[in-house]
Amino acid sequence: MSQIEWAMWANEQAIVSSTVIALGGILGIAGMFKNWQFGIYAVIASVLIFILEWPRGKRKKGRTMERVLQRPLAVLVNHLGVFGRNYFIRFILYLILCVPCCFILATVMGGISLFVTSIIYFIAAMKGEEWLAVGLDAETVDKRRPQSLSLHPPKRPPPRTRERHENLGDRTVDVHDITIQEEIR
Amino acid sequence: MGRLLNDIPRWIVIAVWIAGNIGMFVYTYFRYMGDEFYYLRLILGEGLPVARAGASCLNLNCMLILLPVCRNLTSFSRGSLKRCCNKTVLRQLDKQLTFHRYIAYMICLHTAIHLGAHVFNAERFLDSYSQPGILSALSLLPTTPDGTFINFIRTAATDPIREMCKTTAGVTGIIITLVLILMMSSSTETIRRSYFEVFWFTHHLFVVFFIGASIHGLGEIVRYQTNIDVHNPHVCKDKYTEWGKKADDGKVECPLPQFAGSPPQFWKWCIGPVVFYLMERGVRFYRSMQQVVILKVVKHPSNVFELQMRKKGFTMGPGQYIFIKCPTVSHFEWHPFTLTSAPDDDYFSVHIRQVGNWTNAVAKAVHVDSEEVEKNLKLPRISVDGPFGTATEDIFNYEVDVFIAAGIGVTPFASVLRHIWFKETKDASMELKKVYFYWICPDLNSFEWLHNLLREYDTKMAESGKTNFLSYFIYLTQGWDKNLAKNIVLHENEEFDPITGLQQKTHYGRPNWNKIFPAIAEAHPEKEIGVFFCGPKGLSKTLHKACNQHSKSGTKFYYNKESF
């Protein structure tokens, strides 16, 4: 457990919100009630949010668990530059996006959920957090450093003398020794 | 096959629960297909039975969801069921959080169903005003001063959002769904593991959820017909223009239909578990008031410190865990830690790694970093809840034990090994004669404290002359670089390993189970060997296969997974 990074929670909240908005939008369209066109808006908005939020940002400390297939989307978000990076922009964006959701009953819940998302992003922005791509910079590091210089751990285990294990006088066969011998051969 | 047998009780529990949900859904669905809801269904269509079926499943699951988190209750029931049930059944009680999660998923599903159906219902209630014929006739009820209404929207000139905000059901519904969404988004794995505080605090919004859900039905919007005996909807639905009017013979064929709301049900379902939960909190409160004496604070390398404590009436088994609260740091947070002391010790201890806000604050409170050792340093109050989890006594049923730990999974073995050692020195008649301990670890940082423990064994075994009792093998999977290789070669002929400082040298790479198991089998012919594992799932499968594969020619390996 490290210092709270609000953006991480905001990101999860945004994914959930986009699902809720999408479900609401589909319901709205299916119901064909008054102003059902907002349902179409909701579905499109939810897809946009989903694309923007699926790639998880890099954590300040520790390893970041990437989502399944997040790399291509991370490249996309990375290309957005400051619009992808800055959480204050996300806060404003979601604040605007959530307004039309509140016009029909079906998407109200998603709209409120998105509003909360934007508030959490506001806290994240105030704490000075920003979105950084995960895993993308690792490739550039590799390019900069030629392969021959990097210290890759050898594939084989280090050599061990045999006597050590024998003088233990154990009835047990030292199985690890066998393993090593096998691999050296 | 053994794996399957291990899992059967779990699948039975899940199957019963899913069947219960389906049964509840179907039962409620058809209950709302009855005649007293005929007119309501005319307005709402399928939305009515679907919403109600979802609601009743919500009742059922909200009743269940509190039970698995009552850790003292499950611990108590495990204790009292010990006599009558076998171990695989009891072990289900250890999976409480998994069940808690499954139930939570089900609650989310039924919330979606309930919410979606009610969106349709609200829209259709409003829409019925603009439908000619019976629908608008129903909506316009009551037409007499003592009549009752069916449509909670009282005017056509409105929109559903405004109407929803006027009702208790609408407002509480929005609030508790939002609370549910927040709880869900903050309990995903990343948040739970990395930012426990966020998870912990938002999860306590469940109080709002339960209060909101209890008053959700107070508005009594779903209204059933009270006079189907005199007003048969099947007969009268086409004669809505003549409702309440006298026919030629002076009789009223169809009096005006009367409606009444259904009272809220949620509290009836949840009162029991809520009482259990309150008792649970009471127990936790009582435990937190009990005095715990910190005997010793030991600082270990890599920001790990050990707390040795004593508490009146505290008994533990090897491999159990406790919850710790430090009121000077936070009044609310309980954090789980595996016990690392043996039941035979006159104290109990935990090893805490300083990685987060809470652990750092606790370290500060117990003065881990202060250099001078003063007697009068004031130690904070600590509260302890537990111990929880099944203690394993299986280890003593075999003559030979193989313990395999991966990464952090080593912590319960610290306690187990200590316990075994105590028993070995005192109890000469112990069946257990030989212990193999394999520890697979990506890197050895932050586990220096375990080396100390193993080193202790080295010396103790040397002293007592029982050098054969415990063989331990450490596997470093991270690999090694040139510097490390040089180091290893340099120290090759020394007695102690250059990395761990232990007598047995560290191995590099992963262990080859297909060599290890036959070798062990060969060393112990015609014996029953217990294999105990704590660590990730993938390795568990491999080990289980290896156990079955090498259980030939008299020697049998018995695989025990996650028994700690």
mmCIF file of C-alpha atoms in Angstrom, chain A residues 1-17 19-20 23-24 26-35 56 58-61 63-67 101-110 112-114 116-117 120 148-165 168-180 182-183, chain B residues 112 115-120 122-124 127 158-161 164 173-175 177-178 181-182 184-198 202 335 355-360 434 436 438 467-468 471 473 475 478-483 485 488-489 492-498 503-508 510-512 515-520 522-525 527:
data_model
loop_
_atom_site.group_PDB
_atom_site.id
_atom_site.type_symbol
_atom_site.label_atom_id
_atom_site.label_comp_id
_atom_site.label_asym_id
_atom_site.label_seq_id
_atom_site.Cartn_x
_atom_site.Cartn_y
_atom_site.Cartn_z
ATOM 1 C CA MET A 1 0.000 0.000 0.000
ATOM 2 C CA SER A 2 1.537 3.240 -1.073
ATOM 3 C CA GLN A 3 0.377 6.822 -1.188
ATOM 4 C CA ILE A 4 -3.093 7.108 -2.639
ATOM 5 C CA GLU A 5 -3.118 7.874 -6.339
ATOM 6 C CA TRP A 6 -6.591 9.162 -6.991
ATOM 7 C CA ALA A 7 -6.297 8.820 -10.738
ATOM 8 C CA MET A 8 -6.157 5.030 -10.375
ATOM 9 C CA TRP A 9 -9.534 4.993 -8.688
ATOM 10 C CA ALA A 10 -10.893 7.598 -11.092
ATOM 11 C CA ASN A 11 -9.816 5.336 -13.929
ATOM 12 C CA GLU A 12 -11.714 2.341 -12.521
ATOM 13 C CA GLN A 13 -14.700 4.559 -11.811
ATOM 14 C CA ALA A 14 -14.602 5.860 -15.393
ATOM 15 C CA ILE A 15 -14.633 2.333 -16.811
ATOM 16 C CA VAL A 16 -17.627 1.430 -14.649
ATOM 17 C CA SER A 17 -19.344 4.711 -15.569
ATOM 18 C CA THR A 19 -20.441 0.666 -18.883
ATOM 19 C CA VAL A 20 -23.395 2.122 -16.977
ATOM 20 C CA LEU A 23 -26.278 0.127 -20.784
ATOM 21 C CA GLY A 24 -28.486 3.148 -20.131
ATOM 22 C CA ILE A 26 -28.984 0.956 -25.134
ATOM 23 C CA LEU A 27 -32.034 0.831 -22.859
ATOM 24 C CA GLY A 28 -32.989 4.345 -23.936
ATOM 25 C CA ILE A 29 -32.741 3.457 -27.604
ATOM 26 C CA ALA A 30 -34.601 0.180 -27.110
ATOM 27 C CA GLY A 31 -37.420 1.911 -25.221
ATOM 28 C CA MET A 32 -37.921 4.560 -27.924
ATOM 29 C CA PHE A 33 -39.361 6.911 -25.325
ATOM 30 C CA LYS A 34 -39.356 10.671 -25.681
ATOM 31 C CA ASN A 35 -35.917 12.089 -26.500
ATOM 32 C CA ARG A 56 -4.188 2.298 -17.315
ATOM 33 C CA LYS A 58 1.647 4.301 -14.874
ATOM 34 C CA ARG A 59 1.761 4.179 -11.118
ATOM 35 C CA LYS A 60 4.228 6.429 -9.368
ATOM 36 C CA LYS A 61 5.628 3.585 -7.337
ATOM 37 C CA ARG A 63 4.590 -2.200 -10.886
ATOM 38 C CA THR A 64 1.504 -1.254 -12.833
ATOM 39 C CA MET A 65 -0.857 -4.039 -13.756
ATOM 40 C CA GLU A 66 -1.772 -3.411 -17.357
ATOM 41 C CA ARG A 67 -5.214 -4.275 -18.642
ATOM 42 C CA CYS A 101 -26.813 12.086 -19.968
ATOM 43 C CA CYS A 102 -29.076 13.691 -17.396
ATOM 44 C CA PHE A 103 -31.729 14.543 -19.986
ATOM 45 C CA ILE A 104 -33.346 11.108 -20.175
ATOM 46 C CA LEU A 105 -34.148 8.757 -17.339
ATOM 47 C CA ALA A 106 -32.279 5.795 -18.778
ATOM 48 C CA THR A 107 -28.876 7.465 -18.664
ATOM 49 C CA VAL A 108 -29.283 9.505 -15.476
ATOM 50 C CA MET A 109 -27.484 6.927 -13.360
ATOM 51 C CA GLY A 110 -24.557 6.816 -15.768
ATOM 52 C CA ILE A 112 -24.246 10.876 -12.089
ATOM 53 C CA SER A 113 -21.603 8.176 -12.021
ATOM 54 C CA LEU A 114 -19.578 10.061 -14.628
ATOM 55 C CA VAL A 116 -18.399 11.496 -9.613
ATOM 56 C CA THR A 117 -15.615 10.270 -11.908
ATOM 57 C CA ILE A 120 -12.203 12.168 -8.493
ATOM 58 C CA SER A 148 25.788 -6.305 -26.102
ATOM 59 C CA LEU A 149 26.182 -3.896 -23.206
ATOM 60 C CA SER A 150 23.189 -4.922 -21.224
ATOM 61 C CA LEU A 151 23.677 -7.419 -18.441
ATOM 62 C CA HIS A 152 21.349 -10.259 -19.112
ATOM 63 C CA PRO A 153 21.443 -12.933 -16.501
ATOM 64 C CA PRO A 154 22.955 -16.119 -17.921
ATOM 65 C CA LYS A 155 20.584 -18.921 -18.736
ATOM 66 C CA ARG A 156 22.595 -21.626 -16.994
ATOM 67 C CA PRO A 157 23.006 -22.053 -13.285
ATOM 68 C CA PRO A 158 26.443 -21.448 -11.816
ATOM 69 C CA PRO A 159 28.757 -24.447 -11.551
ATOM 70 C CA ARG A 160 28.886 -26.262 -8.260
ATOM 71 C CA THR A 161 31.410 -28.719 -6.981
ATOM 72 C CA ARG A 162 30.127 -32.150 -6.170
ATOM 73 C CA GLU A 163 31.971 -32.887 -2.943
ATOM 74 C CA ARG A 164 29.963 -30.456 -0.861
ATOM 75 C CA HIS A 165 26.832 -32.423 -1.165
ATOM 76 C CA LEU A 168 26.788 -34.067 4.132
ATOM 77 C CA GLY A 169 26.503 -37.783 4.664
ATOM 78 C CA ASP A 170 22.804 -37.612 4.089
ATOM 79 C CA ARG A 171 20.799 -40.622 3.097
ATOM 80 C CA THR A 172 18.866 -38.306 0.856
ATOM 81 C CA VAL A 173 20.084 -38.034 -2.654
ATOM 82 C CA ASP A 174 20.743 -34.416 -3.378
ATOM 83 C CA VAL A 175 18.273 -33.948 -6.116
ATOM 84 C CA HIS A 176 19.395 -30.472 -7.005
ATOM 85 C CA ASP A 177 22.805 -31.692 -7.873
ATOM 86 C CA ILE A 178 21.312 -34.062 -10.377
ATOM 87 C CA THR A 179 19.294 -31.245 -11.855
ATOM 88 C CA ILE A 180 22.364 -29.140 -12.328
ATOM 89 C CA GLU A 182 21.675 -32.677 -16.169
ATOM 90 C CA GLU A 183 21.484 -29.141 -17.370
ATOM 91 C CA ALA B 112 -28.853 -3.609 -13.404
ATOM 92 C CA LEU B 115 -32.846 -0.415 -12.529
ATOM 93 C CA GLY B 116 -33.345 -1.093 -16.221
ATOM 94 C CA ALA B 117 -36.834 -2.478 -15.686
ATOM 95 C CA HIS B 118 -37.845 0.481 -13.532
ATOM 96 C CA VAL B 119 -36.604 2.946 -16.153
ATOM 97 C CA PHE B 120 -39.076 1.316 -18.516
ATOM 98 C CA ALA B 122 -41.425 5.037 -15.100
ATOM 99 C CA GLU B 123 -41.497 5.907 -18.787
ATOM 100 C CA ARG B 124 -44.561 3.729 -19.355
ATOM 101 C CA ASP B 127 -46.698 7.320 -21.427
ATOM 102 C CA THR B 158 -44.205 16.305 -16.459
ATOM 103 C CA ASP B 159 -41.116 14.311 -17.272
ATOM 104 C CA PRO B 160 -39.968 11.059 -15.660
ATOM 105 C CA ILE B 161 -36.780 12.507 -14.140
ATOM 106 C CA MET B 164 -38.473 10.238 -9.957
ATOM 107 C CA GLY B 173 -32.510 4.259 -5.670
ATOM 108 C CA ILE B 174 -30.131 6.770 -7.228
ATOM 109 C CA ILE B 175 -28.160 7.114 -3.990
ATOM 110 C CA THR B 177 -26.896 2.602 -6.914
ATOM 111 C CA LEU B 178 -24.242 5.294 -6.853
ATOM 112 C CA ILE B 181 -20.957 1.741 -8.195
ATOM 113 C CA LEU B 182 -18.409 3.470 -5.975
ATOM 114 C CA MET B 184 -17.502 -1.705 -7.021
ATOM 115 C CA SER B 185 -15.019 0.618 -8.726
ATOM 116 C CA SER B 186 -12.890 0.874 -5.593
ATOM 117 C CA SER B 187 -12.751 -2.843 -4.948
ATOM 118 C CA THR B 188 -11.077 -3.867 -8.183
ATOM 119 C CA GLU B 189 -7.825 -5.669 -7.652
ATOM 120 C CA THR B 190 -5.528 -2.721 -8.384
ATOM 121 C CA ILE B 191 -7.217 -0.465 -5.860
ATOM 122 C CA ARG B 192 -7.612 -3.161 -3.246
ATOM 123 C CA ARG B 193 -4.001 -4.204 -3.393
ATOM 124 C CA SER B 194 -2.336 -0.852 -3.907
ATOM 125 C CA TYR B 195 -4.561 1.682 -2.196
ATOM 126 C CA PHE B 196 -6.224 -0.281 0.555
ATOM 127 C CA GLU B 197 -7.422 2.843 2.352
ATOM 128 C CA VAL B 198 -9.541 3.930 -0.612
ATOM 129 C CA THR B 202 -15.578 3.459 0.264
ATOM 130 C CA HIS B 335 -5.070 -4.986 8.835
ATOM 131 C CA VAL B 355 5.406 -0.142 2.493
ATOM 132 C CA GLY B 356 2.323 2.041 2.913
ATOM 133 C CA ASN B 357 0.846 4.840 4.934
ATOM 134 C CA TRP B 358 -0.482 2.607 7.635
ATOM 135 C CA THR B 359 2.538 0.360 8.072
ATOM 136 C CA ASN B 360 4.875 3.363 8.092
ATOM 137 C CA LYS B 434 11.844 -35.533 7.947
ATOM 138 C CA TYR B 436 11.827 -30.786 3.116
ATOM 139 C CA TYR B 438 11.389 -25.536 -0.789
ATOM 140 C CA THR B 467 21.064 -32.403 11.114
ATOM 141 C CA ASN B 468 18.812 -34.577 9.035
ATOM 142 C CA SER B 471 16.438 -29.837 4.609
ATOM 143 C CA PHE B 473 16.271 -25.379 -0.492
ATOM 144 C CA TYR B 475 15.476 -21.129 -5.388
ATOM 145 C CA GLN B 478 15.291 -13.894 -10.867
ATOM 146 C CA GLY B 479 18.532 -15.210 -12.366
ATOM 147 C CA TRP B 480 21.967 -13.824 -11.778
ATOM 148 C CA ASP B 481 24.249 -11.311 -13.448
ATOM 149 C CA LYS B 482 28.018 -11.263 -13.919
ATOM 150 C CA ASN B 483 28.739 -9.701 -10.551
ATOM 151 C CA ALA B 485 28.250 -15.030 -10.673
ATOM 152 C CA ILE B 488 29.159 -17.129 -6.205
ATOM 153 C CA VAL B 489 32.343 -18.592 -7.642
ATOM 154 C CA GLU B 492 31.988 -21.506 -3.598
ATOM 155 C CA ASN B 493 34.152 -23.301 -1.108
ATOM 156 C CA GLU B 494 33.012 -21.400 1.905
ATOM 157 C CA GLU B 495 30.621 -22.913 4.307
ATOM 158 C CA PHE B 496 27.870 -20.352 3.963
ATOM 159 C CA ASP B 497 25.945 -19.146 0.991
ATOM 160 C CA PRO B 498 27.050 -15.684 -0.153
ATOM 161 C CA GLN B 503 24.532 -23.427 5.148
ATOM 162 C CA GLN B 504 22.537 -24.689 2.245
ATOM 163 C CA LYS B 505 23.435 -22.916 -0.926
ATOM 164 C CA THR B 506 20.923 -21.012 -2.943
ATOM 165 C CA HIS B 507 19.824 -22.519 -6.222
ATOM 166 C CA TYR B 508 19.181 -20.483 -9.315
ATOM 167 C CA ARG B 510 13.195 -22.994 -11.010
ATOM 168 C CA PRO B 511 13.211 -26.347 -9.300
ATOM 169 C CA ASN B 512 12.803 -29.376 -11.531
ATOM 170 C CA LYS B 515 13.666 -34.860 -10.601
ATOM 171 C CA ILE B 516 12.901 -33.805 -7.055
ATOM 172 C CA PHE B 517 9.832 -35.928 -6.485
ATOM 173 C CA PRO B 518 11.333 -39.248 -7.675
ATOM 174 C CA ALA B 519 14.439 -38.524 -5.616
ATOM 175 C CA ILE B 520 12.374 -37.954 -2.499
ATOM 176 C CA GLU B 522 13.554 -43.029 -3.610
ATOM 177 C CA ALA B 523 14.864 -41.750 -0.312
ATOM 178 C CA HIS B 524 11.672 -42.703 1.490
ATOM 179 C CA PRO B 525 10.373 -45.929 -0.031
ATOM 180 C CA LYS B 527 6.124 -44.057 2.914
#
